[in-house]
PDB file of C-alpha atoms in Angstrom:
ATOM      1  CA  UNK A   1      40.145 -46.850-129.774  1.00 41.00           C
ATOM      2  CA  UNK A   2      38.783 -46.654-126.105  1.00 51.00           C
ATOM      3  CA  UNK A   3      37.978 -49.206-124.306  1.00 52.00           C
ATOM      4  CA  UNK A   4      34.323 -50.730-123.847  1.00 52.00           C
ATOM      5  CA  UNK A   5      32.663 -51.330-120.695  1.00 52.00           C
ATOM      6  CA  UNK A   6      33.930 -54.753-120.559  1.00 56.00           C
ATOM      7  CA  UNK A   7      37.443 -53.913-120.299  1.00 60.00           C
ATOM      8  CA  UNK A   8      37.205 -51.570-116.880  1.00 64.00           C
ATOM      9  CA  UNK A   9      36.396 -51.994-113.756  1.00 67.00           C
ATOM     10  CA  UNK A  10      32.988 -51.088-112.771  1.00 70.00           C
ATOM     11  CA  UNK A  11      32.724 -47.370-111.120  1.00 71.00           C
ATOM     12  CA  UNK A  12      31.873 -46.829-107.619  1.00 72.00           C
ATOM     13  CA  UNK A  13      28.135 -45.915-107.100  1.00 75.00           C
ATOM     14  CA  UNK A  14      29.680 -42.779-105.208  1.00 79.00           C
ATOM     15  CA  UNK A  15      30.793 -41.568-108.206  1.00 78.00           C
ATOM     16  CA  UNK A  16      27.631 -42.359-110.787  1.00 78.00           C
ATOM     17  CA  UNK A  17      25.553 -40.808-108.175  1.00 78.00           C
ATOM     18  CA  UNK A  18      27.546 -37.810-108.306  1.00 83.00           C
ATOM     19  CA  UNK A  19      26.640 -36.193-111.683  1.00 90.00           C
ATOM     20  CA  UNK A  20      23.174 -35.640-113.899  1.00 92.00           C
ATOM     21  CA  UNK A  21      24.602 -37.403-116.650  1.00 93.00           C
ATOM     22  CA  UNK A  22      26.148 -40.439-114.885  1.00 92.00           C
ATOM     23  CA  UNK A  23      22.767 -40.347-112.658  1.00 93.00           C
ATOM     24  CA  UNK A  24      20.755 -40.704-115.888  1.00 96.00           C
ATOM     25  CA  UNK A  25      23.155 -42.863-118.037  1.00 96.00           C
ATOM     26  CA  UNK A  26      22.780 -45.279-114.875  1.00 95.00           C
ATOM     27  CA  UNK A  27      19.025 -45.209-115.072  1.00 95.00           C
ATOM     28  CA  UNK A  28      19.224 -43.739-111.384  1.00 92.00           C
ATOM     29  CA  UNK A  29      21.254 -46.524-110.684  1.00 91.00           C
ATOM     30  CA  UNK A  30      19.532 -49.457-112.306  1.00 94.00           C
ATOM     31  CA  UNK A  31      22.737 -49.891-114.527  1.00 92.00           C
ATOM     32  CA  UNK A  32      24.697 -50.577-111.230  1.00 90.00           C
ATOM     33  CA  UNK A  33      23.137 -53.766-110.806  1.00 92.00           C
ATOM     34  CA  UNK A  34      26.491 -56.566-110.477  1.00 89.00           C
ATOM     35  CA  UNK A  35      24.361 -58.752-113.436  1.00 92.00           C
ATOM     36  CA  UNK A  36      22.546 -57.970-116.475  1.00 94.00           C
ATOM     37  CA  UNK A  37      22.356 -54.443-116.121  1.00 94.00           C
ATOM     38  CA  UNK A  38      20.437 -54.220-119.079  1.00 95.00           C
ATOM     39  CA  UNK A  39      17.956 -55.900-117.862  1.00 97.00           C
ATOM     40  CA  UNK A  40      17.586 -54.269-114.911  1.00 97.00           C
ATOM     41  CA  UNK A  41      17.719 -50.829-116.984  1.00 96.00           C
ATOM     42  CA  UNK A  42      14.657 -51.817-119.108  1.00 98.00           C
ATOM     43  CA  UNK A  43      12.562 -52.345-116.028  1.00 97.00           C
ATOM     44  CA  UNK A  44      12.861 -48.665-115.106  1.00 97.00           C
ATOM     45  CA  UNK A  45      11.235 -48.138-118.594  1.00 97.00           C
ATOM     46  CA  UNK A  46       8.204 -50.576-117.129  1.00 98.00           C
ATOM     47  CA  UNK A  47       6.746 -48.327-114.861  1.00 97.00           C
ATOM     48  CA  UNK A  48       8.157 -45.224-117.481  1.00 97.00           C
ATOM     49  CA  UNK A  49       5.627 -47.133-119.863  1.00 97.00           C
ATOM     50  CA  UNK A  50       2.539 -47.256-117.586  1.00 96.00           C
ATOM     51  CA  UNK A  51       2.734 -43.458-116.328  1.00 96.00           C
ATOM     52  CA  UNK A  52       3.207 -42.903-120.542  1.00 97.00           C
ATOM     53  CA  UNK A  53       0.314 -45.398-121.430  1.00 94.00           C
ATOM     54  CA  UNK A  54      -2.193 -43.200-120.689  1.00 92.00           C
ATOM     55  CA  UNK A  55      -1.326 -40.448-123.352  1.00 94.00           C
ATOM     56  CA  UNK A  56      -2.484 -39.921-126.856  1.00 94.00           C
ATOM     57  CA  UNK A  57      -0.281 -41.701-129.444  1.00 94.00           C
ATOM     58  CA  UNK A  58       1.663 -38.818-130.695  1.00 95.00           C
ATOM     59  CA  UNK A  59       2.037 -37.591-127.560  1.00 97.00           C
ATOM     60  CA  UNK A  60       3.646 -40.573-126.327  1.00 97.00           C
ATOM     61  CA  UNK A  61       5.550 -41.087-129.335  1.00 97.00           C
ATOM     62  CA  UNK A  62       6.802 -37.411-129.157  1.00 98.00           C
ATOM     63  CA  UNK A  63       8.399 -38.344-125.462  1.00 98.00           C
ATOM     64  CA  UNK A  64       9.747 -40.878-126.472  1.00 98.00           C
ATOM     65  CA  UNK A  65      11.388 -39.412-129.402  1.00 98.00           C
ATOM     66  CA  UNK A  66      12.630 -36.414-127.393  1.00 98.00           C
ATOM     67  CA  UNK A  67      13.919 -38.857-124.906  1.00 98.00           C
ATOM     68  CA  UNK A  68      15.611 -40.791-127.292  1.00 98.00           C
ATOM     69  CA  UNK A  69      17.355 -37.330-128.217  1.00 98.00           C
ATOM     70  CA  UNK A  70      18.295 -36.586-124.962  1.00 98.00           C
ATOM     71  CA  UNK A  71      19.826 -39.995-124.562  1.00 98.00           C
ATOM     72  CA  UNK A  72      22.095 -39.073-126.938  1.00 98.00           C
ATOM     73  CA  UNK A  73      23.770 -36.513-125.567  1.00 97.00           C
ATOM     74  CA  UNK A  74      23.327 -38.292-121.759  1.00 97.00           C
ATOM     75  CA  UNK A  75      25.012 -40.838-122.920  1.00 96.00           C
ATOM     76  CA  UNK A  76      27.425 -39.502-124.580  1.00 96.00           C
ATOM     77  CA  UNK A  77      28.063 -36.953-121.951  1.00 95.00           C
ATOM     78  CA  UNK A  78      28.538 -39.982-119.558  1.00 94.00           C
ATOM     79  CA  UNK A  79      30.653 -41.811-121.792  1.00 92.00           C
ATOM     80  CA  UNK A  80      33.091 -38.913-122.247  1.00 93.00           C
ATOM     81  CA  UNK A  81      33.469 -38.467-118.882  1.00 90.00           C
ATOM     82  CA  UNK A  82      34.272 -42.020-118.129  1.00 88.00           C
ATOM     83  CA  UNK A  83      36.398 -42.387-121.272  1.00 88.00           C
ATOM     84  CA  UNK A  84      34.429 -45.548-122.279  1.00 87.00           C
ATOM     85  CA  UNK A  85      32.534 -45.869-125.038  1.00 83.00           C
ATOM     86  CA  UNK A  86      29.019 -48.076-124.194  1.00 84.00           C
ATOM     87  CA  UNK A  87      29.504 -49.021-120.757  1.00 88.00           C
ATOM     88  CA  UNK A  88      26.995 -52.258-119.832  1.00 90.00           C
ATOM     89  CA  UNK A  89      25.800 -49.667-117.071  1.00 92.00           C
ATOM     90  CA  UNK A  90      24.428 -47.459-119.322  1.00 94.00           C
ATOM     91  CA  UNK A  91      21.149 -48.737-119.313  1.00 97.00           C
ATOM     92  CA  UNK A  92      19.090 -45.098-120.320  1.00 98.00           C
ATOM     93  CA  UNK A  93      19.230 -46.632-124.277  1.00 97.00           C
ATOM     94  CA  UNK A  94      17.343 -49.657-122.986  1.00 98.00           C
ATOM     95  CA  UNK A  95      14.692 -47.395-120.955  1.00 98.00           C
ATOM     96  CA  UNK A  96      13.988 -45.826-124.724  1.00 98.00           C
ATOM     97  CA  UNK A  97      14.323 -49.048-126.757  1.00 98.00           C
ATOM     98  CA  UNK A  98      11.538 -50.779-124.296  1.00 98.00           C
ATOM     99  CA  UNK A  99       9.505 -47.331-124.810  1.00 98.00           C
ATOM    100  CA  UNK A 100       9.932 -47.900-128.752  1.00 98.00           C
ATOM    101  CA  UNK A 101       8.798 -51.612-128.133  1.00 98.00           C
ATOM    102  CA  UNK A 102       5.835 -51.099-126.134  1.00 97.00           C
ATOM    103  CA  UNK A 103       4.127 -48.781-129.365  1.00 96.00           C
ATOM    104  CA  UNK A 104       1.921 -51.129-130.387  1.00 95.00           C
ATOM    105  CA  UNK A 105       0.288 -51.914-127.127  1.00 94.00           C
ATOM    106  CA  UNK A 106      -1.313 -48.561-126.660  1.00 93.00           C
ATOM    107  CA  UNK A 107      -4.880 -47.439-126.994  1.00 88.00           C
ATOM    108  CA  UNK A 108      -5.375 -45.863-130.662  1.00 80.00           C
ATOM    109  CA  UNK A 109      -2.594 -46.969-133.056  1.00 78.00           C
ATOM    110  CA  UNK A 110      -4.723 -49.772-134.241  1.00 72.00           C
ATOM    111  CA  UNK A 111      -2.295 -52.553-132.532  1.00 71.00           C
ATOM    112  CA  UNK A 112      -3.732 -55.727-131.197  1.00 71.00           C
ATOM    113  CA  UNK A 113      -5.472 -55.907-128.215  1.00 80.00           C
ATOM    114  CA  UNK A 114      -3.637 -57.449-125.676  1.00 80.00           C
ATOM    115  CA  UNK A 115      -4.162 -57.624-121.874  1.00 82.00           C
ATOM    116  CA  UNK A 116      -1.904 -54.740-120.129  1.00 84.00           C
ATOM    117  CA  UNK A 117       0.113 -57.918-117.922  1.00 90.00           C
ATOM    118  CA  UNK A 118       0.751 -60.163-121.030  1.00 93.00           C
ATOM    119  CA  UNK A 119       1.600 -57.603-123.189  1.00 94.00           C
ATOM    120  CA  UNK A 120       4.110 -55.970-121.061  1.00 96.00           C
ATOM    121  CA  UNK A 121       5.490 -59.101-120.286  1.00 97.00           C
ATOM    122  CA  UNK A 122       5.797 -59.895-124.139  1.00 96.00           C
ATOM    123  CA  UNK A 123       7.342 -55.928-125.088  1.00 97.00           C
ATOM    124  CA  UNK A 124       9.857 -57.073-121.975  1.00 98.00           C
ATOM    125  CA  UNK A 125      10.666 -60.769-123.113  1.00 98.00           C
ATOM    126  CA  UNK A 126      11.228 -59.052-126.814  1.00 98.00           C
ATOM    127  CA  UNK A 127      12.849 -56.242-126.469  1.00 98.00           C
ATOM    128  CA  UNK A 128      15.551 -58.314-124.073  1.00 98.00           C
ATOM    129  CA  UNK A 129      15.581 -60.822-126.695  1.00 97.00           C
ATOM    130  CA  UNK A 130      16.517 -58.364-129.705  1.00 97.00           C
ATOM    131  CA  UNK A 131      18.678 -56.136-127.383  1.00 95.00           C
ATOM    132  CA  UNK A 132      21.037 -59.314-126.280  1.00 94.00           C
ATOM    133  CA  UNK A 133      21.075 -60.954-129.555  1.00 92.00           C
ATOM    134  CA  UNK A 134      21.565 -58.063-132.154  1.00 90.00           C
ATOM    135  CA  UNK A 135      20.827 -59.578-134.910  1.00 86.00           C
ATOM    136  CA  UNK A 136      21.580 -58.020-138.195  1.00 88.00           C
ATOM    137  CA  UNK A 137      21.239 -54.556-138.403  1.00 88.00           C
ATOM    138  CA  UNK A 138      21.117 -53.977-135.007  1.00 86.00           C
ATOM    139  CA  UNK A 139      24.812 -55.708-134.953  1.00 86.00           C
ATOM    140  CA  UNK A 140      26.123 -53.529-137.576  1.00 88.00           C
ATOM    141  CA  UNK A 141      25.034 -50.246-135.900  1.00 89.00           C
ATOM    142  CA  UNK A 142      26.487 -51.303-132.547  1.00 84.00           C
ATOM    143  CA  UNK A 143      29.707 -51.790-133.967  1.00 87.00           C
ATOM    144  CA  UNK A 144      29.825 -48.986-136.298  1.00 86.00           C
ATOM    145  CA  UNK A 145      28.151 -45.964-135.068  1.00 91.00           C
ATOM    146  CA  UNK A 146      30.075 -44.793-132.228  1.00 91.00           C
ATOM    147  CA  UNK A 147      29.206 -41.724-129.554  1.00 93.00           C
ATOM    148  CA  UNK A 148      25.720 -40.816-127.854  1.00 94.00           C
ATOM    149  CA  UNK A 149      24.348 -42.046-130.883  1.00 95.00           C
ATOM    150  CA  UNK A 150      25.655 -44.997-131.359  1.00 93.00           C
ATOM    151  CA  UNK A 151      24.712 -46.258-127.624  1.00 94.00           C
ATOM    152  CA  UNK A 152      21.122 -45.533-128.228  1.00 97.00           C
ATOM    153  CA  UNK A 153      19.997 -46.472-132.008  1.00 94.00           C
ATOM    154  CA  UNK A 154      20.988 -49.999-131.840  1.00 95.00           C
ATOM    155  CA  UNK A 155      18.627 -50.268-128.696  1.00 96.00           C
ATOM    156  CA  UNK A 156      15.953 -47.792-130.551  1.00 97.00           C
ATOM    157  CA  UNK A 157      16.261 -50.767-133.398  1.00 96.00           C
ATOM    158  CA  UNK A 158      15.943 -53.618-131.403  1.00 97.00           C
ATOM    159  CA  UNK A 159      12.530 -52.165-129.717  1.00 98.00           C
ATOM    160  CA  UNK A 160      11.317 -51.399-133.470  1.00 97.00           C
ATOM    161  CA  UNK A 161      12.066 -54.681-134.701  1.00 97.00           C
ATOM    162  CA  UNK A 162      10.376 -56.169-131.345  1.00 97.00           C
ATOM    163  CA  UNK A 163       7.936 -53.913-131.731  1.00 97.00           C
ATOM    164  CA  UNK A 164       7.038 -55.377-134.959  1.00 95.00           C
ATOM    165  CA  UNK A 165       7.303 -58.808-133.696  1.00 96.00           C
ATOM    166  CA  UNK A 166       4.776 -58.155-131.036  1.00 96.00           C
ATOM    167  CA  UNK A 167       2.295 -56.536-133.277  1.00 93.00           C
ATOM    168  CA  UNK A 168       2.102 -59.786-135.435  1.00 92.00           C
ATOM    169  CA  UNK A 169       2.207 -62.144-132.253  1.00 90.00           C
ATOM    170  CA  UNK A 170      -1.071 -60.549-131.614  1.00 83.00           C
ATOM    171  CA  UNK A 171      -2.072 -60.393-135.156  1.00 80.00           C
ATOM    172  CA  UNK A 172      -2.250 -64.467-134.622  1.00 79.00           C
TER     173      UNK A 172
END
């Protein structure tokens, strides 16, 4: 089995700068960050959601979908070429999973209507909440799908299940 994130040494920025995939993986560096990468990773996917918010629904949901594709193979590209599966760098999974989250606060999909600020700040506090937890599935598919894949759909879960869970906060 190769080793997870956890067990290296964290690259050198010269070297995650130096390739497309690493670049993206990274979220353009985001995933460098010395704590909670992941964190730092799914506020790239703030602005990300703002420049997106704009779109029709299907549109949006489209991008994100083909994003969520392409993460796949980033990802896994990235993780081949460091030889570890899921580093706590790659952050490009949590950029999509906050995209996945942030469904139900756009204009047309019959969500509730919450103010832009608060509802961001809800998709964020959510999605982190999910994402760092893993509760049951999302624990079962980060241990047991392995590969591009399996770095993004336990992220892709844990913004559908906070997704969910901010729809019916503003349901209240």
């Amino acid at each position: 089995m190769k080793p997870t994130g956890r067990d290296i040494p964290r690259p050198p920025a010269r070297l995650i700068l130096s390739t497309p995939e690493h670049l993206l993986a990274f979220g353009f560096g985001a995933g460098l960050a010395p704590v909670a990468p992941g964190t730092f990773g799914t506020l790239v996917g703030v602005p990300l959601f703002f420049a997106m918010a704009w779109m029709p629904w299907p549109v949006y949901a489209a991008i994100t979908a083909l994003l969520f594709v392409a993460g796949c193979w980033i990802c896994g590209a990235s993780s081949r070429l460091l030889q570890v599966h899921d580093y706590p760098g790659f952050v490009f999974d949590e950029i999509v999973g906050f995209l996945i989250t942030c469904v139900p606060l756009l204009p047309g999909v019959g969500g509730p209507d919450w103010h832009p600020a608060l509802g961001v700040l809800a998709a964020f506090a959510l999605f982190r909440l999910f994402d760092i937890s893993k509760p049951w599935p999302i624990r079962l598919l980060d241990r047991h799908v392995h590969g591009g894949l399996g770095i993004m759909i336990d992220d892709a879960v844990a913004g559908g299940v906070a997704a969910g869970v901010l729809w019916g906060l503003g349901r209240i």
